[in-house]
Amino acid sequence: MKKIPYTIFGFDHCEMYVGNAKQASHYYQSTMGFNLVAYQGLETGNRETVSYVLNQGLINLVLTSPLVKNTEIGKHIDRHGDGMKAISFLVDDATIAWDESIKRGAQSEFEPKTLEDENGSIIMSAIRTFGDTVHSFIERKKYNGIFLPGFKDIDKSKKIQNTDLVHIDHVVGNQPSGEMKTVCKFYENVFGWHRFWSVDDKDINTKYSSLRSIVMANNNEKIKIPINEPADGLKISQIQEFIDYYDDSGVQHLALSTKNIIKTVEKMRENGVDFLPTPKSYYEKLEKRIGTIDEDIAELSRLGILVDKDENGYMLQIFTKPLQDRPTLFFEIIQRKGSNSFGKGNFKALFESIEREQQKRGNL
Ligand code: FE2
């Protein structure tokens, strides 16, 4: 296929549909150190929806709730619970990006449209991807405002303790059994992306469950979207548990990078973020598996941080528990020290930890 005629510079933002955006925004500010930077709702003339924009480093997280009954957002929340609706890409041309995607077989969510306010104009468009999830294209070269036209700056009096998060490393999509390859094909055909990394059920399995995963990346590899599906095991895979509660495919986790995972996790734990526990036995074998690293293993053990390596270096990672009552979306905190891997060496320990939580929920 011919070359993709537009450029994706990186993630622009991720938008979640939630039941109570006001309270959710408080959670992400007070526990994860995001700053509330923009708002739209009744006070800005929006009669049907309210959105809070949270920022830290290069990460923009938008939380949106309906203000009235019978909205698409309300239906989304009823079916899926709080969840990730849109993964938005910053592009050089949102019209060409949409045209090309449609030509290559994508379904439109909305056609290119121009939004304007006193700070300039942006062009945005969107296409559908797995489940009810969408990818929007944002072109903002003629815009100087804080987020998008129609959003009001928030004058902050509240001091938020930053947790040193830097950017979105990857966003993961969970698919029902047997659909992973079809979704990866979609990313190949519609976007011209390539397979960056993959694991199969022989690599990742516990006594109870296993998964397959293929990481899709765009040309400049600024965007990485791992696509998972459950594989057969003795009991219900954690991917299947997600599918059951989300009632569809959807975004399983957002991985946020930091330059100092020990500091970040320390602060988040103090602030009340719940992370998946890692057994002490994991750290007994760590040095043998990974070799010498800069971090103190006792510190990593105290905080529950996992480590993996590949031929280029190592990486440190940890996963939160689900961020809402349904066992669906969670976040990962990641620090890369040379490694581009997705933590294959940790999947077993991670799965066993998730399964202990699944057991508590009566879903294993
Ligand atoms: Fe991840």
Short mmCIF file of C-alpha atoms and ligand atoms in Angstrom, two decimals:
data_model
loop_
_atom_site.label_atom_id
_atom_site.label_comp_id
_atom_site.label_asym_id
_atom_site.label_seq_id
_atom_site.Cartn_x
_atom_site.Cartn_y
_atom_site.Cartn_z
CA MET A 1 0.00 0.00 0.00
CA LYS A 2 1.14 3.54 -0.66
CA LYS A 3 2.74 5.74 1.95
CA ILE A 4 0.49 7.30 4.62
CA PRO A 5 0.01 10.95 3.47
CA TYR A 6 -0.16 12.54 6.94
CA THR A 7 1.93 12.52 10.13
CA ILE A 8 1.00 11.49 13.64
CA PHE A 9 3.22 13.46 16.05
CA GLY A 10 2.07 11.60 19.18
CA PHE A 11 -0.86 11.20 21.55
CA ASP A 12 -2.88 14.41 21.90
CA HIS A 13 -5.17 13.32 24.73
CA CYS A 14 -7.29 10.46 26.04
CA GLU A 15 -10.93 11.02 26.91
CA MET A 16 -12.82 8.98 29.47
CA TYR A 17 -16.59 8.86 29.87
CA VAL A 18 -17.33 8.74 33.59
CA GLY A 19 -20.39 8.92 35.82
CA ASN A 20 -19.21 11.88 37.88
CA ALA A 21 -16.46 13.89 36.18
CA LYS A 22 -16.20 16.35 39.07
CA GLN A 23 -15.32 13.65 41.57
CA ALA A 24 -13.17 11.63 39.14
CA SER A 25 -11.14 14.75 38.36
CA HIS A 26 -10.53 15.21 42.07
CA TYR A 27 -9.20 11.64 42.28
CA TYR A 28 -6.71 12.06 39.42
CA GLN A 29 -5.55 15.40 40.81
CA SER A 30 -5.15 14.45 44.44
CA THR A 31 -3.73 10.95 44.03
CA MET A 32 -1.84 11.03 40.71
CA GLY A 33 -0.78 14.67 40.68
CA PHE A 34 -2.57 15.84 37.54
CA ASN A 35 -3.38 19.54 37.23
CA LEU A 36 -6.85 20.67 36.28
CA VAL A 37 -6.16 23.04 33.37
CA ALA A 38 -9.41 23.46 31.44
CA TYR A 39 -13.14 22.97 31.80
CA GLN A 40 -16.35 23.12 29.85
CA GLY A 41 -19.85 22.72 31.21
CA LEU A 42 -22.90 24.77 32.14
CA GLU A 43 -20.78 27.84 32.94
CA THR A 44 -19.29 27.83 29.44
CA GLY A 45 -22.63 27.34 27.72
CA ASN A 46 -22.54 23.54 27.40
CA ARG A 47 -26.01 22.30 28.27
CA GLU A 48 -25.52 18.54 27.77
CA THR A 49 -21.99 17.58 28.79
CA VAL A 50 -19.26 18.59 31.18
CA SER A 51 -15.53 17.96 30.69
CA TYR A 52 -12.50 18.44 32.90
CA VAL A 53 -9.03 18.48 31.30
CA LEU A 54 -6.19 17.20 33.45
CA ASN A 55 -2.56 17.64 32.50
CA GLN A 56 0.82 16.40 33.68
CA GLY A 57 3.94 16.56 31.51
CA LEU A 58 2.75 15.73 28.00
CA ILE A 59 -0.28 13.77 29.24
CA ASN A 60 -3.76 15.20 28.74
CA LEU A 61 -6.63 13.28 30.27
CA VAL A 62 -10.19 14.46 29.63
CA LEU A 63 -13.05 13.35 31.89
CA THR A 64 -16.52 13.80 30.47
CA SER A 65 -19.98 13.23 32.01
CA PRO A 66 -23.51 13.83 30.73
CA LEU A 67 -25.60 16.61 32.32
CA VAL A 68 -28.94 15.27 31.06
CA LYS A 69 -30.58 11.90 30.44
CA ASN A 70 -30.61 9.81 27.25
CA THR A 71 -27.25 10.87 25.87
CA GLU A 72 -24.76 8.70 23.97
CA ILE A 73 -22.35 9.29 26.85
CA GLY A 74 -24.93 8.11 29.38
CA LYS A 75 -25.56 4.96 27.34
CA HIS A 76 -21.81 4.36 27.08
CA ILE A 77 -21.47 4.60 30.86
CA ASP A 78 -24.50 2.36 31.44
CA ARG A 79 -23.05 -0.37 29.24
CA HIS A 80 -19.32 -0.10 29.93
CA GLY A 81 -19.04 1.68 33.26
CA ASP A 82 -16.43 4.44 33.46
CA GLY A 83 -14.09 3.85 30.53
CA MET A 84 -11.85 5.20 27.81
CA LYS A 85 -13.81 6.53 24.83
CA ALA A 86 -11.21 8.30 22.71
CA ILE A 87 -7.53 7.94 22.06
CA SER A 88 -6.60 11.11 20.18
CA PHE A 89 -3.63 11.64 17.94
CA LEU A 90 -1.97 14.98 17.22
CA VAL A 91 -1.61 15.16 13.43
CA ASP A 92 -0.41 17.61 10.80
CA ASP A 93 -3.68 17.34 8.86
CA ALA A 94 -6.92 16.04 10.41
CA THR A 95 -8.79 16.18 7.08
CA ILE A 96 -6.29 14.08 5.15
CA ALA A 97 -5.97 11.68 8.11
CA TRP A 98 -9.74 11.12 8.12
CA ASP A 99 -10.05 10.89 4.30
CA GLU A 100 -7.23 8.39 4.06
CA SER A 101 -8.57 6.26 6.94
CA ILE A 102 -12.05 6.13 5.39
CA LYS A 103 -10.55 5.24 1.99
CA ARG A 104 -8.67 2.40 3.66
CA GLY A 105 -11.84 0.99 5.22
CA ALA A 106 -12.37 2.76 8.57
CA GLN A 107 -15.83 3.76 9.77
CA SER A 108 -16.35 7.43 10.52
CA GLU A 109 -17.20 8.65 14.02
CA PHE A 110 -17.42 12.24 12.79
CA GLU A 111 -16.22 14.09 9.71
CA PRO A 112 -13.54 16.80 9.85
CA LYS A 113 -14.91 19.89 11.57
CA THR A 114 -13.44 23.26 12.52
CA LEU A 115 -13.84 24.58 16.06
CA GLU A 116 -12.99 28.20 16.82
CA ASP A 117 -12.73 30.63 19.69
CA GLU A 118 -10.71 33.77 20.48
CA ASN A 119 -7.52 31.66 20.62
CA GLY A 120 -7.75 30.41 17.05
CA SER A 121 -9.10 27.30 15.42
CA ILE A 122 -8.52 23.57 15.36
CA ILE A 123 -9.67 20.90 12.95
CA MET A 124 -10.73 17.55 14.36
CA SER A 125 -12.13 14.33 12.93
CA ALA A 126 -12.61 10.81 14.26
CA ILE A 127 -12.92 7.21 13.18
CA ARG A 128 -14.09 4.13 15.05
CA THR A 129 -11.74 1.41 16.23
CA PHE A 130 -12.38 -1.67 18.45
CA GLY A 131 -15.70 -1.78 20.34
CA ASP A 132 -17.08 1.68 21.08
CA THR A 133 -13.58 3.18 21.20
CA VAL A 134 -12.60 5.91 18.73
CA HIS A 135 -9.42 7.51 17.43
CA SER A 136 -9.70 11.22 16.87
CA PHE A 137 -7.29 13.31 14.82
CA ILE A 138 -6.47 16.76 16.18
CA GLU A 139 -4.82 19.45 14.05
CA ARG A 140 -3.91 22.41 16.22
CA LYS A 141 -1.34 24.46 14.27
CA LYS A 142 -3.66 27.53 14.29
CA TYR A 143 -4.58 27.28 17.96
CA ASN A 144 -2.99 28.90 21.03
CA GLY A 145 -5.56 28.12 23.72
CA ILE A 146 -5.12 25.81 26.68
CA PHE A 147 -6.91 22.79 25.16
CA LEU A 148 -9.66 23.01 22.54
CA PRO A 149 -11.99 25.86 21.52
CA GLY A 150 -14.85 26.21 24.01
CA PHE A 151 -12.79 25.16 27.01
CA LYS A 152 -12.15 27.70 29.73
CA ASP A 153 -8.76 28.00 31.48
CA ILE A 154 -8.85 27.10 35.13
CA ASP A 155 -7.28 29.63 37.42
CA LYS A 156 -5.61 27.41 39.95
CA SER A 157 -5.40 28.25 43.59
CA LYS A 158 -5.03 24.62 44.67
CA LYS A 159 -1.42 23.41 44.73
CA ILE A 160 -1.14 19.92 43.29
CA GLN A 161 1.84 17.78 44.18
CA ASN A 162 3.16 16.64 40.79
CA THR A 163 4.17 12.96 40.60
CA ASP A 164 6.68 13.47 37.72
CA LEU A 165 4.69 11.69 35.03
CA VAL A 166 6.03 12.52 31.57
CA HIS A 167 4.10 11.04 28.64
CA ILE A 168 1.82 8.25 27.43
CA ASP A 169 4.08 5.30 26.69
CA HIS A 170 1.32 3.05 25.32
CA VAL A 171 -2.43 2.36 25.43
CA VAL A 172 -3.68 -1.23 25.51
CA GLY A 173 -6.84 -2.60 23.90
CA ASN A 174 -8.45 -5.83 25.14
CA GLN A 175 -10.33 -7.94 22.57
CA PRO A 176 -12.60 -10.96 22.89
CA SER A 177 -11.04 -14.34 22.16
CA GLY A 178 -10.06 -14.78 18.50
CA GLU A 179 -10.25 -11.09 17.55
CA MET A 180 -6.71 -9.89 18.22
CA LYS A 181 -5.41 -10.52 14.70
CA THR A 182 -8.41 -8.87 13.04
CA VAL A 183 -7.87 -5.73 15.12
CA CYS A 184 -4.13 -5.73 14.32
CA LYS A 185 -5.00 -6.05 10.62
CA PHE A 186 -7.22 -2.98 11.01
CA TYR A 187 -4.22 -0.99 12.29
CA GLU A 188 -2.09 -2.30 9.43
CA ASN A 189 -4.68 -1.58 6.74
CA VAL A 190 -6.21 1.69 7.94
CA PHE A 191 -3.14 3.37 9.44
CA GLY A 192 -0.27 1.51 7.75
CA TRP A 193 1.16 0.60 11.18
CA HIS A 194 3.48 -2.32 11.86
CA ARG A 195 3.91 -5.03 14.46
CA PHE A 196 6.43 -3.83 17.04
CA TRP A 197 6.47 -6.74 19.49
CA SER A 198 4.38 -9.75 20.35
CA VAL A 199 3.92 -12.53 22.87
CA ASP A 200 1.82 -15.64 22.70
CA ASP A 201 0.20 -17.90 25.23
CA LYS A 202 3.32 -20.06 25.48
CA ASP A 203 5.19 -17.05 26.86
CA ILE A 204 2.48 -15.84 29.18
CA ASN A 205 0.55 -18.31 31.19
CA THR A 206 -0.14 -19.26 34.74
CA LYS A 207 -1.88 -22.30 36.11
CA TYR A 208 -5.19 -20.62 35.35
CA SER A 209 -5.05 -18.28 32.40
CA SER A 210 -3.03 -16.95 29.53
CA LEU A 211 -3.04 -14.18 26.96
CA ARG A 212 -1.75 -13.27 23.54
CA SER A 213 -0.60 -9.75 22.73
CA ILE A 214 0.65 -7.89 19.64
CA VAL A 215 1.98 -4.36 19.95
CA MET A 216 1.08 -2.15 16.96
CA ALA A 217 3.18 0.98 16.33
CA ASN A 218 2.98 3.87 13.87
CA ASN A 219 5.84 4.79 11.51
CA ASN A 220 7.76 6.97 13.95
CA GLU A 221 6.83 4.63 16.84
CA LYS A 222 5.52 7.52 18.94
CA ILE A 223 2.26 5.61 19.23
CA LYS A 224 2.18 2.06 20.54
CA ILE A 225 -1.06 0.17 21.01
CA PRO A 226 -0.72 -3.38 22.33
CA ILE A 227 -3.75 -5.52 21.42
CA ASN A 228 -4.57 -8.40 23.80
CA GLU A 229 -6.89 -11.36 23.66
CA PRO A 230 -7.50 -14.09 26.22
CA ALA A 231 -6.15 -17.56 25.56
CA ASP A 232 -7.59 -20.77 26.94
CA GLY A 233 -6.72 -21.62 30.50
CA LEU A 234 -8.22 -23.61 33.32
CA LYS A 235 -10.21 -20.61 34.53
CA ILE A 236 -11.37 -17.19 33.39
CA SER A 237 -8.53 -15.07 31.99
CA GLN A 238 -8.21 -11.54 33.37
CA ILE A 239 -8.76 -10.37 29.79
CA GLN A 240 -12.06 -12.23 29.73
CA GLU A 241 -13.01 -10.69 33.07
CA PHE A 242 -12.44 -7.25 31.48
CA ILE A 243 -14.54 -8.19 28.42
CA ASP A 244 -17.34 -9.44 30.69
CA TYR A 245 -17.50 -6.27 32.77
CA TYR A 246 -16.85 -3.82 29.93
CA ASP A 247 -19.30 -5.83 27.86
CA ASP A 248 -17.15 -5.27 24.78
CA SER A 249 -13.59 -4.73 23.65
CA GLY A 250 -12.07 -1.61 25.13
CA VAL A 251 -9.03 0.11 26.60
CA GLN A 252 -7.52 -2.01 29.37
CA HIS A 253 -4.73 0.27 30.49
CA LEU A 254 -2.87 3.47 29.90
CA ALA A 255 0.89 3.30 30.54
CA LEU A 256 2.35 6.59 31.82
CA SER A 257 6.08 7.16 31.88
CA THR A 258 8.20 8.69 34.62
CA LYS A 259 11.90 9.52 34.89
CA ASN A 260 11.99 8.29 38.49
CA ILE A 261 9.57 5.49 39.22
CA ILE A 262 10.61 5.19 42.86
CA LYS A 263 9.69 8.84 43.55
CA THR A 264 6.49 8.61 41.49
CA VAL A 265 5.22 5.43 43.12
CA GLU A 266 6.23 6.62 46.59
CA LYS A 267 4.13 9.78 46.15
CA MET A 268 1.19 7.97 44.60
CA ARG A 269 1.14 5.39 47.38
CA GLU A 270 1.21 8.17 49.99
CA ASN A 271 -1.70 9.80 48.15
CA GLY A 272 -3.74 6.60 48.27
CA VAL A 273 -3.32 4.97 44.83
CA ASP A 274 -3.78 1.20 45.15
CA PHE A 275 -1.22 -0.85 43.23
CA LEU A 276 -1.24 -4.56 42.54
CA PRO A 277 0.86 -6.27 45.20
CA THR A 278 4.02 -8.14 44.21
CA PRO A 279 5.08 -11.14 46.33
CA LYS A 280 8.40 -10.83 48.20
CA SER A 281 9.60 -14.01 46.46
CA TYR A 282 9.71 -12.05 43.16
CA TYR A 283 12.63 -9.98 44.51
CA GLU A 284 14.64 -12.99 45.72
CA LYS A 285 15.28 -14.06 42.12
CA LEU A 286 15.42 -10.57 40.64
CA GLU A 287 19.14 -9.85 40.60
CA LYS A 288 19.86 -13.25 39.09
CA ARG A 289 17.33 -12.63 36.32
CA ILE A 290 18.10 -8.96 35.59
CA GLY A 291 21.71 -8.43 36.72
CA THR A 292 22.88 -5.26 38.44
CA ILE A 293 20.62 -2.22 38.16
CA ASP A 294 20.83 1.38 39.43
CA GLU A 295 17.91 0.99 41.82
CA ASP A 296 18.02 -0.54 45.29
CA ILE A 297 16.15 -3.85 45.18
CA ALA A 298 14.93 -3.41 48.76
CA GLU A 299 13.29 -0.12 47.67
CA LEU A 300 11.67 -1.80 44.67
CA SER A 301 10.41 -4.59 46.90
CA ARG A 302 8.99 -2.12 49.45
CA LEU A 303 7.09 -0.33 46.66
CA GLY A 304 6.19 -3.46 44.63
CA ILE A 305 7.90 -2.28 41.42
CA LEU A 306 8.60 -4.92 38.73
CA VAL A 307 11.72 -5.06 36.51
CA ASP A 308 12.31 -6.64 33.12
CA LYS A 309 15.09 -6.45 30.55
CA ASP A 310 15.81 -7.05 26.90
CA GLU A 311 18.94 -6.79 24.77
CA ASN A 312 18.85 -2.96 24.92
CA GLY A 313 18.48 -2.38 28.62
CA TYR A 314 15.88 -2.70 31.36
CA MET A 315 12.57 -1.20 32.39
CA LEU A 316 10.66 -0.78 35.63
CA GLN A 317 6.88 -0.97 35.86
CA ILE A 318 3.94 -1.26 38.23
CA PHE A 319 0.19 -1.53 37.73
CA THR A 320 -2.62 0.10 39.66
CA LYS A 321 -5.67 -1.85 40.69
CA PRO A 322 -8.77 -1.02 38.58
CA LEU A 323 -9.58 2.69 38.84
CA GLN A 324 -13.34 2.17 39.17
CA ASP A 325 -15.51 -0.49 40.78
CA ARG A 326 -15.80 -2.58 37.64
CA PRO A 327 -12.59 -4.60 37.12
CA THR A 328 -11.81 -2.83 33.84
CA LEU A 329 -9.49 0.15 33.24
CA PHE A 330 -6.24 0.56 35.17
CA PHE A 331 -2.99 2.53 34.74
CA GLU A 332 0.60 1.37 34.47
CA ILE A 333 3.55 3.48 35.61
CA ILE A 334 6.68 2.76 33.58
CA GLN A 335 10.29 3.89 33.50
CA ARG A 336 12.39 2.75 30.56
CA LYS A 337 16.14 2.46 30.89
CA GLY A 338 17.01 1.42 27.38
CA SER A 339 14.50 -1.40 27.10
CA ASN A 340 11.66 -1.21 24.59
CA SER A 341 10.04 -4.33 25.96
CA PHE A 342 6.57 -4.73 27.32
CA GLY A 343 7.58 -6.69 30.38
CA LYS A 344 7.32 -10.26 29.16
CA GLY A 345 9.39 -11.47 32.12
CA ASN A 346 6.87 -9.90 34.47
CA PHE A 347 3.67 -11.20 32.97
CA LYS A 348 3.65 -14.33 35.06
CA ALA A 349 4.17 -12.49 38.36
CA LEU A 350 1.69 -9.86 37.26
CA PHE A 351 -0.92 -12.39 36.21
CA GLU A 352 -0.63 -14.24 39.46
CA SER A 353 -1.13 -10.99 41.31
CA ILE A 354 -4.18 -10.10 39.19
CA GLU A 355 -5.60 -13.58 39.70
CA ARG A 356 -5.37 -13.23 43.47
CA GLU A 357 -7.49 -10.05 43.08
CA GLN A 358 -9.86 -11.83 40.65
CA GLN A 359 -10.29 -14.60 43.22
CA LYS A 360 -11.30 -12.01 45.83
CA ARG A 361 -13.93 -10.68 43.42
CA GLY A 362 -15.32 -14.18 42.87
CA ASN A 363 -14.42 -14.03 39.17
CA LEU A 364 -11.81 -16.77 38.84
FE FE2 B 1 1.49 -1.98 29.52
#
